[in-house]
PDB file of C-alpha atoms in Angstrom:
ATOM      1  CA  UNK W   1      -7.590  -1.048  -5.611  1.00  0.00           C
ATOM      2  CA  UNK W   2      -9.355  -2.668  -8.917  1.00  0.00           C
ATOM      3  CA  UNK W   3     -10.491  -0.922 -11.829  1.00  0.00           C
ATOM      4  CA  UNK W   4     -12.816  -2.144 -14.782  1.00  0.00           C
ATOM      5  CA  UNK W   5     -11.372  -1.001 -18.224  1.00  0.00           C
ATOM      6  CA  UNK W   6     -14.710  -1.422 -20.078  1.00  0.00           C
ATOM      7  CA  UNK W   7     -16.644   0.906 -17.642  1.00  0.00           C
ATOM      8  CA  UNK W   8     -13.705   3.457 -17.450  1.00  0.00           C
ATOM      9  CA  UNK W   9     -13.844   3.769 -21.350  1.00  0.00           C
ATOM     10  CA  UNK W  10     -17.855   4.289 -21.437  1.00  0.00           C
ATOM     11  CA  UNK W  11     -17.112   6.936 -18.730  1.00  0.00           C
ATOM     12  CA  UNK W  12     -14.186   8.624 -20.819  1.00  0.00           C
ATOM     13  CA  UNK W  13     -16.529   8.329 -23.771  1.00  0.00           C
ATOM     14  CA  UNK W  14     -19.636   9.615 -22.577  1.00  0.00           C
ATOM     15  CA  UNK W  15     -18.858  11.926 -19.066  1.00  0.00           C
ATOM     16  CA  UNK W  16     -18.306  15.643 -19.392  1.00  0.00           C
ATOM     17  CA  UNK W  17     -15.055  16.932 -18.904  1.00  0.00           C
ATOM     18  CA  UNK W  18     -15.238  18.412 -15.503  1.00  0.00           C
ATOM     19  CA  UNK W  19     -17.177  15.270 -14.173  1.00  0.00           C
ATOM     20  CA  UNK W  20     -14.719  13.110 -15.665  1.00  0.00           C
ATOM     21  CA  UNK W  21     -11.837  14.671 -14.294  1.00  0.00           C
ATOM     22  CA  UNK W  22     -14.106  14.181 -10.795  1.00  0.00           C
ATOM     23  CA  UNK W  23     -14.293  10.650 -11.343  1.00  0.00           C
ATOM     24  CA  UNK W  24     -10.617   9.986 -11.986  1.00  0.00           C
ATOM     25  CA  UNK W  25      -9.613  12.172  -8.760  1.00  0.00           C
ATOM     26  CA  UNK W  26     -12.459   9.834  -6.924  1.00  0.00           C
ATOM     27  CA  UNK W  27     -10.662   6.905  -8.155  1.00  0.00           C
ATOM     28  CA  UNK W  28      -7.192   8.240  -7.080  1.00  0.00           C
ATOM     29  CA  UNK W  29      -8.338   8.963  -3.730  1.00  0.00           C
ATOM     30  CA  UNK W  30      -9.670   5.882  -3.142  1.00  0.00           C
ATOM     31  CA  UNK W  31      -6.356   4.334  -4.263  1.00  0.00           C
ATOM     32  CA  UNK W  32      -4.448   6.849  -1.715  1.00  0.00           C
ATOM     33  CA  UNK W  33      -6.699   6.154   1.049  1.00  0.00           C
ATOM     34  CA  UNK W  34      -5.578   2.561   0.913  1.00  0.00           C
ATOM     35  CA  UNK W  35      -2.195   2.917   1.294  1.00  0.00           C
ATOM     36  CA  UNK W  36      -3.356   5.756   4.533  1.00  0.00           C
ATOM     37  CA  UNK W  37      -6.597   6.878   5.818  1.00  0.00           C
ATOM     38  CA  UNK W  38      -4.631  10.637   6.335  1.00  0.00           C
ATOM     39  CA  UNK W  39      -4.438  11.244   2.473  1.00  0.00           C
ATOM     40  CA  UNK W  40      -7.076  14.442   1.534  1.00  0.00           C
ATOM     41  CA  UNK W  41      -7.782  14.924  -1.747  1.00  0.00           C
ATOM     42  CA  UNK W  42      -9.458  18.251  -3.028  1.00  0.00           C
ATOM     43  CA  UNK W  43     -10.205  19.090  -6.880  1.00  0.00           C
ATOM     44  CA  UNK W  44     -11.167  22.240  -8.717  1.00  0.00           C
ATOM     45  CA  UNK W  45     -12.380  22.610 -12.043  1.00  0.00           C
ATOM     46  CA  UNK W  46     -13.166  26.203 -12.722  1.00  0.00           C
ATOM     47  CA  UNK W  47     -10.628  27.446 -15.248  1.00  0.00           C
ATOM     48  CA  UNK W  48      -7.541  25.185 -14.399  1.00  0.00           C
ATOM     49  CA  UNK W  49      -7.970  21.790 -13.540  1.00  0.00           C
ATOM     50  CA  UNK W  50      -6.211  21.057 -10.198  1.00  0.00           C
ATOM     51  CA  UNK W  51      -5.529  17.848  -8.137  1.00  0.00           C
ATOM     52  CA  UNK W  52      -4.317  18.201  -4.500  1.00  0.00           C
ATOM     53  CA  UNK W  53      -3.062  15.753  -2.570  1.00  0.00           C
ATOM     54  CA  UNK W  54      -2.241  16.392   1.203  1.00  0.00           C
ATOM     55  CA  UNK W  55      -0.875  13.705   3.875  1.00  0.00           C
ATOM     56  CA  UNK W  56       0.303  15.492   6.732  1.00  0.00           C
ATOM     57  CA  UNK W  57       2.665  17.896   6.024  1.00  0.00           C
ATOM     58  CA  UNK W  58       3.192  16.742   2.665  1.00  0.00           C
ATOM     59  CA  UNK W  59       1.433  18.613  -0.313  1.00  0.00           C
ATOM     60  CA  UNK W  60       1.180  17.737  -4.011  1.00  0.00           C
ATOM     61  CA  UNK W  61      -0.505  19.417  -6.763  1.00  0.00           C
ATOM     62  CA  UNK W  62      -1.005  19.150 -10.300  1.00  0.00           C
ATOM     63  CA  UNK W  63      -2.813  21.585 -12.635  1.00  0.00           C
ATOM     64  CA  UNK W  64      -3.779  20.939 -16.185  1.00  0.00           C
ATOM     65  CA  UNK W  65      -5.806  23.391 -18.503  1.00  0.00           C
ATOM     66  CA  UNK W  66      -9.193  22.288 -19.661  1.00  0.00           C
ATOM     67  CA  UNK W  67      -7.806  21.632 -22.943  1.00  0.00           C
ATOM     68  CA  UNK W  68      -5.431  19.058 -22.063  1.00  0.00           C
ATOM     69  CA  UNK W  69      -7.924  17.195 -19.713  1.00  0.00           C
ATOM     70  CA  UNK W  70     -10.394  16.676 -22.415  1.00  0.00           C
ATOM     71  CA  UNK W  71      -7.628  15.925 -25.126  1.00  0.00           C
ATOM     72  CA  UNK W  72      -6.527  12.946 -22.619  1.00  0.00           C
ATOM     73  CA  UNK W  73     -10.224  12.379 -21.646  1.00  0.00           C
ATOM     74  CA  UNK W  74     -10.498  11.360 -25.227  1.00  0.00           C
ATOM     75  CA  UNK W  75      -6.674   9.554 -26.256  1.00  0.00           C
ATOM     76  CA  UNK W  76      -7.282   6.717 -23.609  1.00  0.00           C
ATOM     77  CA  UNK W  77      -9.124   5.974 -20.726  1.00  0.00           C
ATOM     78  CA  UNK W  78      -6.245   6.173 -18.280  1.00  0.00           C
ATOM     79  CA  UNK W  79      -4.474   8.471 -19.870  1.00  0.00           C
ATOM     80  CA  UNK W  80      -5.749  11.373 -17.473  1.00  0.00           C
ATOM     81  CA  UNK W  81      -4.945   9.067 -14.600  1.00  0.00           C
ATOM     82  CA  UNK W  82      -1.736   8.379 -15.724  1.00  0.00           C
ATOM     83  CA  UNK W  83      -0.629  12.328 -16.019  1.00  0.00           C
ATOM     84  CA  UNK W  84      -2.154  12.979 -12.460  1.00  0.00           C
ATOM     85  CA  UNK W  85      -0.026  10.077 -10.968  1.00  0.00           C
ATOM     86  CA  UNK W  86       3.307  10.973 -12.750  1.00  0.00           C
ATOM     87  CA  UNK W  87       3.036  14.312 -11.886  1.00  0.00           C
ATOM     88  CA  UNK W  88       2.219  13.861  -8.371  1.00  0.00           C
ATOM     89  CA  UNK W  89       5.644  11.349  -8.445  1.00  0.00           C
ATOM     90  CA  UNK W  90       7.500  13.731  -9.781  1.00  0.00           C
ATOM     91  CA  UNK W  91       6.675  15.948  -6.934  1.00  0.00           C
ATOM     92  CA  UNK W  92       8.078  13.286  -4.220  1.00  0.00           C
ATOM     93  CA  UNK W  93       4.739  11.205  -3.871  1.00  0.00           C
ATOM     94  CA  UNK W  94       5.987   7.327  -3.385  1.00  0.00           C
ATOM     95  CA  UNK W  95       3.830   4.946  -4.721  1.00  0.00           C
ATOM     96  CA  UNK W  96       3.215   2.258  -2.282  1.00  0.00           C
ATOM     97  CA  UNK W  97       2.438  -1.526  -3.140  1.00  0.00           C
ATOM     98  CA  UNK W  98      -1.175  -2.281  -3.991  1.00  0.00           C
ATOM     99  CA  UNK W  99      -3.364  -4.988  -4.481  1.00  0.00           C
ATOM    100  CA  UNK W 100      -5.520  -5.174  -7.441  1.00  0.00           C
ATOM    101  CA  UNK W 101      -5.168  -3.619 -10.838  1.00  0.00           C
ATOM    102  CA  UNK W 102      -5.518  -0.288 -10.665  1.00  0.00           C
ATOM    103  CA  UNK W 103      -2.030   0.946 -10.821  1.00  0.00           C
ATOM    104  CA  UNK W 104      -0.511  -1.426 -12.723  1.00  0.00           C
ATOM    105  CA  UNK W 105      -3.747  -0.419 -15.749  1.00  0.00           C
ATOM    106  CA  UNK W 106      -2.574   3.272 -15.258  1.00  0.00           C
ATOM    107  CA  UNK W 107       0.854   3.256 -15.429  1.00  0.00           C
ATOM    108  CA  UNK W 108       3.140   2.366 -17.964  1.00  0.00           C
ATOM    109  CA  UNK W 109       4.850  -0.619 -16.798  1.00  0.00           C
ATOM    110  CA  UNK W 110       8.514   1.468 -16.877  1.00  0.00           C
ATOM    111  CA  UNK W 111       6.953   4.017 -14.548  1.00  0.00           C
ATOM    112  CA  UNK W 112       5.431   1.548 -12.131  1.00  0.00           C
ATOM    113  CA  UNK W 113       8.353  -0.439 -12.079  1.00  0.00           C
ATOM    114  CA  UNK W 114      10.991   2.118 -11.151  1.00  0.00           C
ATOM    115  CA  UNK W 115       8.747   3.044  -8.084  1.00  0.00           C
ATOM    116  CA  UNK W 116       8.260  -0.416  -6.863  1.00  0.00           C
ATOM    117  CA  UNK W 117      12.275  -0.631  -6.858  1.00  0.00           C
ATOM    118  CA  UNK W 118      12.453   2.130  -4.362  1.00  0.00           C
ATOM    119  CA  UNK W 119      10.263   0.773  -1.864  1.00  0.00           C
TER     120      UNK W 119
END
């Protein structure tokens, strides 16, 4: 999956927190579905901002406070993505080989290289 840093920066600066979280979740779902069509992503944006990823019997969930989501949104255009992906990986989600620049842009070189070594 490819991403455009200019458009993401514009979204991070102009979207409300809830809308931005849902956009990030949508981008993550697109990446996951490139790997396997069976991935299902659900989002909760009430008191806690939660991203739940399911694939078969495997379920991964990351929950963040609205305040933290707001901070990450304004810290850097991909800081929220990075936090969510790291949370999923820490629970056992394995990143797969990908085409495009999305994960390279989102994850620090160390994070992504460590995951690629596992492939």
